Short mmCIF file of C-alpha atoms and ligand atoms in Angstrom, two decimals:
data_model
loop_
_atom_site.label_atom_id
_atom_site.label_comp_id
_atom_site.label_asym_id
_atom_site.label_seq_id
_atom_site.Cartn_x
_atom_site.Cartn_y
_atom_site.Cartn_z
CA UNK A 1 34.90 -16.91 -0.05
CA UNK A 2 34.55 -14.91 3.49
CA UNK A 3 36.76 -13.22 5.51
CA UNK A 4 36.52 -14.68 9.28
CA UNK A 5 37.92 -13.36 12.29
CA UNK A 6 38.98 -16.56 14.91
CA UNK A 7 39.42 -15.52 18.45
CA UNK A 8 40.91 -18.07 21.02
CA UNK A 9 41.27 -17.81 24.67
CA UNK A 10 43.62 -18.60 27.01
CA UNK A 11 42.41 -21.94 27.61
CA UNK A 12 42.79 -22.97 23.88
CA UNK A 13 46.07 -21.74 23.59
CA UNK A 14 47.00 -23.72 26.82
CA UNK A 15 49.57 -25.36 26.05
CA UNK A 16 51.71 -26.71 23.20
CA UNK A 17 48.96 -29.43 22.06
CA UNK A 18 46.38 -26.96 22.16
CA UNK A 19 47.96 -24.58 20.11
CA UNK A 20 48.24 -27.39 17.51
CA UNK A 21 44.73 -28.23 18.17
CA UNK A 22 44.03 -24.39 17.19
CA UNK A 23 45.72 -24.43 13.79
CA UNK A 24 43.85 -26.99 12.63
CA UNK A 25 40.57 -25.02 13.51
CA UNK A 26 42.31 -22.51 11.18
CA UNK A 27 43.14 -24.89 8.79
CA UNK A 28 40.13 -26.32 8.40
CA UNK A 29 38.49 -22.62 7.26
CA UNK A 30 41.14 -22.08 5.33
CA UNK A 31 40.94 -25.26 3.49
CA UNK A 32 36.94 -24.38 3.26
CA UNK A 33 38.64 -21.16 0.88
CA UNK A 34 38.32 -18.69 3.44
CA UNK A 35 40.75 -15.59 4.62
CA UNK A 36 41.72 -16.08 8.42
CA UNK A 37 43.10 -13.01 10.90
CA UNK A 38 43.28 -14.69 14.06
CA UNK A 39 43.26 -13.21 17.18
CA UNK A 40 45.03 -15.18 20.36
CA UNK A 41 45.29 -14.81 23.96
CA UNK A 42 48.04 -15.50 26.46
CA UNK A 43 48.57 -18.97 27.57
CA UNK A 44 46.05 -19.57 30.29
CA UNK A 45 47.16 -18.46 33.78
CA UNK A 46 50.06 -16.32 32.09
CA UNK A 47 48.23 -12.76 32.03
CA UNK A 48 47.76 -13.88 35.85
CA UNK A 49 51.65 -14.41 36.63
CA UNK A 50 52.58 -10.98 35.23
CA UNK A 51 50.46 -8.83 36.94
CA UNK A 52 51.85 -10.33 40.33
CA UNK A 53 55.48 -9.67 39.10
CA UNK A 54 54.39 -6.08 38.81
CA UNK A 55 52.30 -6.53 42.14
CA UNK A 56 55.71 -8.03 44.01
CA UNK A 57 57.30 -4.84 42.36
CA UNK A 58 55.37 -2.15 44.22
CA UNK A 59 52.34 -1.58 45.18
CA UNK A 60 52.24 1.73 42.53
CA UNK A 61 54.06 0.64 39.64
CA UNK A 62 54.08 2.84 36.71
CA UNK A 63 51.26 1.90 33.88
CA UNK A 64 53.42 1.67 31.11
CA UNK A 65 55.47 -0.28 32.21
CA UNK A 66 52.66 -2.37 33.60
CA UNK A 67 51.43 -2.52 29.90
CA UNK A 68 55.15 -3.70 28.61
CA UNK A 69 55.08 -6.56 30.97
CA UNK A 70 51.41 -7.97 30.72
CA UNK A 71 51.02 -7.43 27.28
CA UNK A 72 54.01 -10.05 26.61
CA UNK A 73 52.03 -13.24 27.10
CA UNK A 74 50.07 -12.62 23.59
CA UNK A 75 53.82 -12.16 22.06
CA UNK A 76 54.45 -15.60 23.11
CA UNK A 77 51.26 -17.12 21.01
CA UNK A 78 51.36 -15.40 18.22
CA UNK A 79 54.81 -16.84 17.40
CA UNK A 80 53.84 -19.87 19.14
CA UNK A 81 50.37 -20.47 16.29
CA UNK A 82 52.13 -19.04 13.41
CA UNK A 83 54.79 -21.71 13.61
CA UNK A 84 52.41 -24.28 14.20
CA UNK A 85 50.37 -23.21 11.41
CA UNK A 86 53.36 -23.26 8.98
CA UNK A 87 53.85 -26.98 10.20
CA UNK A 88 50.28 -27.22 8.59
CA UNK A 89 51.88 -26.42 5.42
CA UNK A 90 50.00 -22.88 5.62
CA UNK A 91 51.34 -19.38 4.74
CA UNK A 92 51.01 -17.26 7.82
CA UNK A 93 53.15 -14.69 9.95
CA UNK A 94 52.78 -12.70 13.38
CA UNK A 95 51.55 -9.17 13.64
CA UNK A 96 52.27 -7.39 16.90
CA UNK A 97 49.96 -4.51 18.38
CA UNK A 98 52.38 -1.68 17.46
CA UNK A 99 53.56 -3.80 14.48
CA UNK A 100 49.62 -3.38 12.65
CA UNK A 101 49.20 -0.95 14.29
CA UNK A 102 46.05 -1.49 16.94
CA UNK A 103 45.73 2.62 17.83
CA UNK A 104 44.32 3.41 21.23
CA UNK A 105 44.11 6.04 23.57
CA UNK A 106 46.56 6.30 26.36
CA UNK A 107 45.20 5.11 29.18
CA UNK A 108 47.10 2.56 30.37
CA UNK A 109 45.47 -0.93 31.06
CA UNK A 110 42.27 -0.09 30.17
CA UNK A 111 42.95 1.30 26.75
CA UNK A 112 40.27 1.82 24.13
CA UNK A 113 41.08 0.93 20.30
CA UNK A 114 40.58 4.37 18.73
CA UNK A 115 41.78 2.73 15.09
CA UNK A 116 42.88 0.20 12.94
CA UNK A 117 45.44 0.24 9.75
CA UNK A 118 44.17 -2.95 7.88
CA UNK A 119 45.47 -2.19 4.58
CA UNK A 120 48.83 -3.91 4.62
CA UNK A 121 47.21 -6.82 6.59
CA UNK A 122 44.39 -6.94 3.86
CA UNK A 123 47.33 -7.36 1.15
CA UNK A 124 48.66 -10.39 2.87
CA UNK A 125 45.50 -11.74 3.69
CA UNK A 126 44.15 -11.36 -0.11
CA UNK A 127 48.14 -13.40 -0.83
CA UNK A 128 46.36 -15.98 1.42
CA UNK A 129 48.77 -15.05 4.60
CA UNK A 130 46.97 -16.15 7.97
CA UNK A 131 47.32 -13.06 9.76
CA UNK A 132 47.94 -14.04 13.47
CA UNK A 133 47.35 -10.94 15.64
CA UNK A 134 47.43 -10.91 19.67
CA UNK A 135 44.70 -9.56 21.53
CA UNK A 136 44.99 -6.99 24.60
CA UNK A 137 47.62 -5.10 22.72
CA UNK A 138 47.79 -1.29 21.40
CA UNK A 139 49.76 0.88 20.76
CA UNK A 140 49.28 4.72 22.02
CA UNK A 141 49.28 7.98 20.50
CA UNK A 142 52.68 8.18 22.73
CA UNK A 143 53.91 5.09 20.89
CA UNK A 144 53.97 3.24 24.13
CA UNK A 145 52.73 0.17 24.46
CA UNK A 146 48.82 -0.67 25.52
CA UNK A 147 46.58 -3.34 27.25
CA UNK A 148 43.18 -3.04 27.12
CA UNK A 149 41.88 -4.40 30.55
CA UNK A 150 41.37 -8.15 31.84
CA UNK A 151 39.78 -9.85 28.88
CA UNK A 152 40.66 -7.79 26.47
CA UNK A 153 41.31 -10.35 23.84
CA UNK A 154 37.26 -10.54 22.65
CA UNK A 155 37.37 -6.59 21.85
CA UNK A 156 40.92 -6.72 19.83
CA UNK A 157 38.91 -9.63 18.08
CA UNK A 158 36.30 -7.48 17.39
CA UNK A 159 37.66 -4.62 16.41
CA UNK A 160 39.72 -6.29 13.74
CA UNK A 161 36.57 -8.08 12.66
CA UNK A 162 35.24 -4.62 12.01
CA UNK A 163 37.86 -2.69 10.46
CA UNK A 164 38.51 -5.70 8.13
CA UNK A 165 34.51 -5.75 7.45
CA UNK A 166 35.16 -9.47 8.05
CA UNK A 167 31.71 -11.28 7.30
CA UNK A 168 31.72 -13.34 10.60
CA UNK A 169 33.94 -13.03 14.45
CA UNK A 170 34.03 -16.65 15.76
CA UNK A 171 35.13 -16.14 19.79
CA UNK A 172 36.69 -19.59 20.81
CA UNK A 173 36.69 -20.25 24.39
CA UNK A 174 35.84 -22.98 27.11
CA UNK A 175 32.12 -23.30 26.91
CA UNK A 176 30.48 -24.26 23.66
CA UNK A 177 28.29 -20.74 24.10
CA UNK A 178 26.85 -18.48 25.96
CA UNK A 179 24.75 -19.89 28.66
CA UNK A 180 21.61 -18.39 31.36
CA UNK A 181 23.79 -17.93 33.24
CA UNK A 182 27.47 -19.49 34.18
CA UNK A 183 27.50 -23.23 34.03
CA UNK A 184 30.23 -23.41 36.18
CA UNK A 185 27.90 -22.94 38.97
CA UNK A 186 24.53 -24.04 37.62
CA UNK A 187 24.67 -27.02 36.03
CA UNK A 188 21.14 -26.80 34.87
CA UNK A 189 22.13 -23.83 33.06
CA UNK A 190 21.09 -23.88 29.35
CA UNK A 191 23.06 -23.06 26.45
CA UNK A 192 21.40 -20.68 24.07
CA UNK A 193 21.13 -20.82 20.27
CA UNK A 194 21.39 -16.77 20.02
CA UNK A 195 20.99 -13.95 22.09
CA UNK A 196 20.53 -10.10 21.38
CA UNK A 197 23.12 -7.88 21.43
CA UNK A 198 21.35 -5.47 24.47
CA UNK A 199 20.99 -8.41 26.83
CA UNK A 200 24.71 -10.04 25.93
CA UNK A 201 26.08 -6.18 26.79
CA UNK A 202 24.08 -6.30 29.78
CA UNK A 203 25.48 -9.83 31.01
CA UNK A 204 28.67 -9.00 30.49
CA UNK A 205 28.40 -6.04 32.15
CA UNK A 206 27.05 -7.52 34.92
CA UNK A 207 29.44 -9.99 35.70
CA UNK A 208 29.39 -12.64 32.47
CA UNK A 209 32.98 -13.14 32.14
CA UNK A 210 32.11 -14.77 28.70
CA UNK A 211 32.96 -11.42 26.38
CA UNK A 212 34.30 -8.50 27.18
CA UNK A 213 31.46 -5.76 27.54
CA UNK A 214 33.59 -3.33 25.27
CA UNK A 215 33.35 -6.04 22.65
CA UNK A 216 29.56 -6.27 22.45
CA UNK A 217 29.45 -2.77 22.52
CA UNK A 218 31.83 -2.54 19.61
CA UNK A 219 30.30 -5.52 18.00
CA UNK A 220 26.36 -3.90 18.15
CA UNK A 221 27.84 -1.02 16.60
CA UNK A 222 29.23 -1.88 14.10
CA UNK A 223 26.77 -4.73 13.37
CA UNK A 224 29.93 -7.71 13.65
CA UNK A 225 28.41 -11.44 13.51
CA UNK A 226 29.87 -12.62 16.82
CA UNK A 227 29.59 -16.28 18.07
CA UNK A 228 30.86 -17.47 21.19
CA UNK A 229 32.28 -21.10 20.69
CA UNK A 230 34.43 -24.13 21.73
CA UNK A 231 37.47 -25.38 20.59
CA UNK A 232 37.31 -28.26 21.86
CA UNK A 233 33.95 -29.90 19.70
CA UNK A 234 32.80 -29.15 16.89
CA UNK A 235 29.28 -27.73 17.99
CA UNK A 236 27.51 -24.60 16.84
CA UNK A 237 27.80 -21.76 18.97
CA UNK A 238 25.52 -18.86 20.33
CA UNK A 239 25.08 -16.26 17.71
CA UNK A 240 25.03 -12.65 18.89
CA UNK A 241 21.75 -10.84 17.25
CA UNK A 242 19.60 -8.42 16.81
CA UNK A 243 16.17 -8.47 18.59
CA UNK A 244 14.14 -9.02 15.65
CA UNK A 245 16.35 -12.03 14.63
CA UNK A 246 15.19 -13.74 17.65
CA UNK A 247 11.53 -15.18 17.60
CA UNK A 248 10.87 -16.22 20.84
CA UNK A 249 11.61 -13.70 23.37
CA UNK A 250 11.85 -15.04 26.54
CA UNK A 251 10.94 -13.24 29.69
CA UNK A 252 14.69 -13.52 31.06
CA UNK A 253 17.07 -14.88 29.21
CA UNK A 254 20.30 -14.55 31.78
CA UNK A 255 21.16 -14.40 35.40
CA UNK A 256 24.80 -13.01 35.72
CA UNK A 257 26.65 -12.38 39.03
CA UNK A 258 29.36 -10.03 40.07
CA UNK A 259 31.56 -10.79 43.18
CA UNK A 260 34.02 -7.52 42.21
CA UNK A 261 31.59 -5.52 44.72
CA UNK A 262 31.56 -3.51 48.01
CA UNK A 263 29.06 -1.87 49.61
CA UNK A 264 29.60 1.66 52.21
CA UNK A 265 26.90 2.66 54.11
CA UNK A 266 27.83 6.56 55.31
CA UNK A 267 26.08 6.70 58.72
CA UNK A 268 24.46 9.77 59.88
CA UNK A 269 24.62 12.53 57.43
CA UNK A 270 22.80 15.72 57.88
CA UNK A 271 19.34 15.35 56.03
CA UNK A 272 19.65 18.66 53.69
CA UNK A 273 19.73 19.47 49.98
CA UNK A 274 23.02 19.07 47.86
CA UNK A 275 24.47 16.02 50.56
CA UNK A 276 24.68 13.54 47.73
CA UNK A 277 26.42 16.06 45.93
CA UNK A 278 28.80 16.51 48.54
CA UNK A 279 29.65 12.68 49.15
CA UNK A 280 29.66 11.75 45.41
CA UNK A 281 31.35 14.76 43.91
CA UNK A 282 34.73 13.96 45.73
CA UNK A 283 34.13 10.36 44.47
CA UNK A 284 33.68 11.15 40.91
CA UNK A 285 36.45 13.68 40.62
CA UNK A 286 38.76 10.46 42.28
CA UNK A 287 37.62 8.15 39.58
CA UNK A 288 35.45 5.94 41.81
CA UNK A 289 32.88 4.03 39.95
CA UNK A 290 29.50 4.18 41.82
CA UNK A 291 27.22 1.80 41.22
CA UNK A 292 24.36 1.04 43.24
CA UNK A 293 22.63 3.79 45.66
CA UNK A 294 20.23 3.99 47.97
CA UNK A 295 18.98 6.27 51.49
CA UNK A 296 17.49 6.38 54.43
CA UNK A 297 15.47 8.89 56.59
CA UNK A 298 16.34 8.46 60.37
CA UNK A 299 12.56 8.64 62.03
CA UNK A 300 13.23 11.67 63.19
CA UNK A 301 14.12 13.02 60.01
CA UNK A 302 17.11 14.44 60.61
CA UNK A 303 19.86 12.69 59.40
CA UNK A 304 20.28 9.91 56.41
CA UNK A 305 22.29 7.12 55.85
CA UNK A 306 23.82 7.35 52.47
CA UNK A 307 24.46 3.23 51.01
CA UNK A 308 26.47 2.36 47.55
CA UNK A 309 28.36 0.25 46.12
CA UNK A 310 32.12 0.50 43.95
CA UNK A 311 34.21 -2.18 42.82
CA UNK A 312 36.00 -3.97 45.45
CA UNK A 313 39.07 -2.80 44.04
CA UNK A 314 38.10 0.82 44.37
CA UNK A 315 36.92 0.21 48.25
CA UNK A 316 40.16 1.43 49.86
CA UNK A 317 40.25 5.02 47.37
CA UNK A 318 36.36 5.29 48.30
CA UNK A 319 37.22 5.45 52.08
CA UNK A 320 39.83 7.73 51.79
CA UNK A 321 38.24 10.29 50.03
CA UNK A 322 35.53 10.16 52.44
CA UNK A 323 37.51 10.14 55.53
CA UNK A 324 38.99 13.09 54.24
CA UNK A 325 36.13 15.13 54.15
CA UNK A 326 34.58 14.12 57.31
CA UNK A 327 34.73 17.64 58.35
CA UNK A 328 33.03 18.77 56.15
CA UNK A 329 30.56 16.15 55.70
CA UNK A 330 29.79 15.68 59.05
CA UNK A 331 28.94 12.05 58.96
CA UNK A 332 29.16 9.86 62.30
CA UNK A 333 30.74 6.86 60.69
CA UNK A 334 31.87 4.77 57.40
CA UNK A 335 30.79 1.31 57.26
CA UNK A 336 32.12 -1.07 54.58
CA UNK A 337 31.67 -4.83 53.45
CA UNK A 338 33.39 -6.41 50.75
CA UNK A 339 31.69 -9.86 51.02
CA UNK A 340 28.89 -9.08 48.60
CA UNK A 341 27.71 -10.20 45.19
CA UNK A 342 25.54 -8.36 42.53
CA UNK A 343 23.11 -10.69 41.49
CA UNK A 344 20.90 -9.75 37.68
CA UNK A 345 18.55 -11.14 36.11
CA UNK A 346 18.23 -10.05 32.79
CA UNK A 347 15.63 -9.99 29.37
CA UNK A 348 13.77 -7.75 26.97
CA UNK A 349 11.15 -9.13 27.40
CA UNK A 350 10.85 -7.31 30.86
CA UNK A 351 9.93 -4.23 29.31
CA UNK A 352 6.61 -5.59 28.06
CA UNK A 353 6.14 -7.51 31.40
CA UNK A 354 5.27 -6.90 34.74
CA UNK A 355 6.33 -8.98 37.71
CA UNK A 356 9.85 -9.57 37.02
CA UNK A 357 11.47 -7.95 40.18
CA UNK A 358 8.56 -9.30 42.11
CA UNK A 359 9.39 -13.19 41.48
CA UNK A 360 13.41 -12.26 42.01
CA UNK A 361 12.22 -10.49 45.42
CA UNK A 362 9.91 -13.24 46.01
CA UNK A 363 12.32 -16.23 45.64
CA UNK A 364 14.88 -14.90 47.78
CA UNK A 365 12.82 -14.07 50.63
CA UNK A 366 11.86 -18.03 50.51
CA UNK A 367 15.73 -19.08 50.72
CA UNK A 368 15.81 -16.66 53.40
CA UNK A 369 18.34 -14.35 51.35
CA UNK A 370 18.48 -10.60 52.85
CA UNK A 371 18.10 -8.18 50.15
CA UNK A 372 20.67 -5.34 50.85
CA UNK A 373 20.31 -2.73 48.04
CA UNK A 374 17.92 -2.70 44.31
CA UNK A 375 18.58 -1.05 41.15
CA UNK A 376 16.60 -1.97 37.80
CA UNK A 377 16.68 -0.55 34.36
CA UNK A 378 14.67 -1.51 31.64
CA UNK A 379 15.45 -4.71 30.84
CA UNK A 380 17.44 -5.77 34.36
CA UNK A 381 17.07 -5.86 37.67
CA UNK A 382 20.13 -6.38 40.20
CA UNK A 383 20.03 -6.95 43.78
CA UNK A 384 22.95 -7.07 46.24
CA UNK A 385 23.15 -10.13 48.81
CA UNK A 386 25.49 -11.48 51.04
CA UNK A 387 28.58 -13.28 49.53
CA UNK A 388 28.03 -16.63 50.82
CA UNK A 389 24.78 -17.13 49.05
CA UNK A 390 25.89 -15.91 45.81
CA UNK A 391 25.32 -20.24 44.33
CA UNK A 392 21.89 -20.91 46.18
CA UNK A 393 20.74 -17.72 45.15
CA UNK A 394 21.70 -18.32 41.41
CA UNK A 395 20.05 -21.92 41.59
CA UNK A 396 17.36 -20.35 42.95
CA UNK A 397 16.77 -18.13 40.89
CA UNK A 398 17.29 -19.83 37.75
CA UNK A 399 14.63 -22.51 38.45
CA UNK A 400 11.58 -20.02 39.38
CA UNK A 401 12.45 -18.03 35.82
CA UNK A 402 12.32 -20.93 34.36
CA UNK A 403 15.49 -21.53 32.47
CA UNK A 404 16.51 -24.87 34.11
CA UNK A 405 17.82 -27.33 30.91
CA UNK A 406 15.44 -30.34 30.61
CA UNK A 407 16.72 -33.66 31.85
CA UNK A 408 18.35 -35.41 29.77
P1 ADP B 1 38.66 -16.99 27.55
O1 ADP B 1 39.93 -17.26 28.27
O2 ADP B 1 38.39 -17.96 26.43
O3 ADP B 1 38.49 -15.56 27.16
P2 ADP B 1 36.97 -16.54 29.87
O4 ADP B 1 37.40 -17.28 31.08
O5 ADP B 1 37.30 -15.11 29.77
O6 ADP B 1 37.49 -17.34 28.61
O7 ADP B 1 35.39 -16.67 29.68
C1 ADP B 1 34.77 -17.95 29.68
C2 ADP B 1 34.15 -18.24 31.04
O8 ADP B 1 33.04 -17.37 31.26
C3 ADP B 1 33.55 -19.62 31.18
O9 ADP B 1 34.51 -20.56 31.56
C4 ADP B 1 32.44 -19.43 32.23
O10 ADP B 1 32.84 -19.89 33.50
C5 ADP B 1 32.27 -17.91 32.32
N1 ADP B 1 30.86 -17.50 32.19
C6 ADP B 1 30.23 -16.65 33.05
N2 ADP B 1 28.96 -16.47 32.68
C7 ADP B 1 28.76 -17.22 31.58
C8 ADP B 1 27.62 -17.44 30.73
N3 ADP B 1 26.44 -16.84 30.96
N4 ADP B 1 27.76 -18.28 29.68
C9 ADP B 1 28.95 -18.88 29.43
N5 ADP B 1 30.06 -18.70 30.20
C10 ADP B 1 29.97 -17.89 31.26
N1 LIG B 2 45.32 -12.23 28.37
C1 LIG B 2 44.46 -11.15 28.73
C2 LIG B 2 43.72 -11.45 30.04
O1 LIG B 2 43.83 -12.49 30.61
C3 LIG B 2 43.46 -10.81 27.66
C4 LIG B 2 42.49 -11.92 27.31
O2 LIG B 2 42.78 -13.09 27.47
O3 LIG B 2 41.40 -11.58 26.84
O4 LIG B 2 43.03 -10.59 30.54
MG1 MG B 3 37.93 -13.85 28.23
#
């Protein structure tokens, strides 16, 4: 007997027939003899409809109550699958976030789980009691309620998984797996059989909607079997691994993309020590995530042109702080552009290879694709292009690493 963690998505809890769909999935490994805490979603589309009623609120509404409203749409499902799973004949009851309780920190919508109380759910689950649990929820050391930023789901999922030392985390979503890259776009994308925990962070990171980055990172460290899979066949997944689980490493093994990006070029800064300091500082102490950074030497060495990039939803803060300080600063002009995409490739196997950034660099040039800013770590390298070719790029791409699916 094991002790499995199911996590479905929005998309599988849909609708009504879906959610029916989803308790037999749980019936069927409960009928196998195992113990089930599953983890749910809002109803596709939901999560989306209350953030705009706080949006048509104001424009600076106040987090907790953000987190009271958005949080409701995994209320709904929980209820929603533990009925239908007591149709099945099955023992099982709802658990909210404060109800468990999920702990977190207080920062409102984008909470981190801190801890866990299992033991009462353990009881139940030993009585054979499906535990149905929503995702995205905490509860703070306040005793407010908690959301855990968009997709949140995979890391409640994962966290439970852990504190319950469950023996497998099965994330249900759309795709049957995690593929090189989004098949929504490419459709010669390839689904793979298991990938290592560094490179899934890294995609999701990146842009790979597929898990939550928190929920790798939770999952690596605390060594949680994670598999991405559908609910909608009954096909085996992509296992989440170690490296030395996989035997053939392949150069890349993703290409994610990232349209949440902006790029400010700060034109005509004076060309002397601590300048960087002096434009970043500001940004850092305003909570502005910087991402990509590069500079330029006017020929006459002089002055420098200072270019990065934030999230696009960050764009309108970065400005401000800078204009504020253009006294200071004395910088000619701001220049901004929203219509960008971060585009990575991404592999292990890059640290034992050479070339990698060459053939990215190489293959856009032939498309005709403008390179506007580079930044590489050990096993990625991102580039930042114009919007518009974010799908030609991607095909692109994708066919000179290699990583096309064979015709069928
Ligand atoms: P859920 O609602 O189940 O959490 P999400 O929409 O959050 O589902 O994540 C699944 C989506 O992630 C897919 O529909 C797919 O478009 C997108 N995606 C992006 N990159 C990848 C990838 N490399 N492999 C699989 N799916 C990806
Ligand atoms: N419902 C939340 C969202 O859409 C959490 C999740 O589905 O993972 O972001
Ligand atoms: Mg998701």
């Amino acid at each position: 007997m094991a002790l499995i963690v199911q996590k479905f998505g929005g998309t599988s809890v849909g609708d009504i027939g879906r959610i029916k769909n989803v308790a037999r999935k749980v019936k069927a490994e409960v009928d196998a003899g195992h113990q089930v805490a599953v983890v749910v979603s809002a109803m596709s589309g939901v999560t989306n409809q209350l953030v705009d009623f706080t949006k048509q609120i104001g424009a600076s509404v106040d987090p907790r109550e953000y987190d009271v409203v958005v949080a409701t749409g995994e209320q709904v499902t929980t209820g929603l699958l533990a009925m239908a799973l007591q149709e099945l004949g099955l023992q099982a009851r709802s658990w909210q976030g404060w109800q468990i309780p999920i702990r977190t920190d207080d920062v409102h919508a984008k909470a981190r789980i801190s801890a866990i109380d299992v033991e009462h759910l353990k009881n139940r689950l030993m009585d054979g009691e499906i535990a149905v649990v929503p995702g995205f929820q905490g509860l703070s050391e306040e005793g407010r309620v908690t959301t855990l930023g968009r997709g949140g789901s995979d890391t409640s999922a994962v966290a439970l998984a852990a504190a319950l030392k469950a023996d497998r985390c099965d994330i249900y979503t759309d795709v049957d797996g995690v593929y090189t890259t989004d098949p929504r776009i490419v459709s010669k994308a390839r689904k793979l059989d298991k990938i290592t925990y560094e490179e899934m962070f890294e995609l999701a990171s990146l842009g790979a909607k597929v898990l939550q980055t928190r929920s790798v990172e939770m999952a690596m460290k605390h060594g949680v079997r994670l598999q991405v899979r559908t609910s909608f066949e009954d096909t085996p997944g992509t296992l989440v691994v170690n490296e030395d689980e996989i035997v053939e490493k392949e150069l890349v093994s993703g290409i994610a993309y990232s349209r949440d990006e902006a790029k400010i070029t700060v034109v005509g800064l004076e060309d002397r020590p601590g300048v960087a300091s002096a434009v970043f500082g500001p940004l850092a102490e305003a909570n502005v995530n910087v991402d990509m950074i590069i500079q330029n030497i006017s020929q006459d060495g002089k002055t420098a042109n200072v270019t990065f990039t934030v999230p696009e939803g960050e764009l309108r803060r970065a400005l401000q702080v800078l204009e504020s300080r253009k006294e200071t600063l004395r910088f000619d002009k701001l220049v901004s552009d929203s219509s960008v995409v971060k585009i990575s490739v991404i592999g292990v196997g890059m640290r034992s290879h050479a070339g990698v950034a060459q053939l990215m660099f190489k293959t856009l040039a032939e498309k005709g694709i403008n390179i506007q800013v580079i930044s590489t770590s050990e096993i990625k390298v991102s580039v930042l292009i114009a919007e518009e070719y974010t799908e030609l790029a991607l095909r692109a791409l994708h066919t000179a690493y290699e990583l096309d699916a064979a015709v069928a």
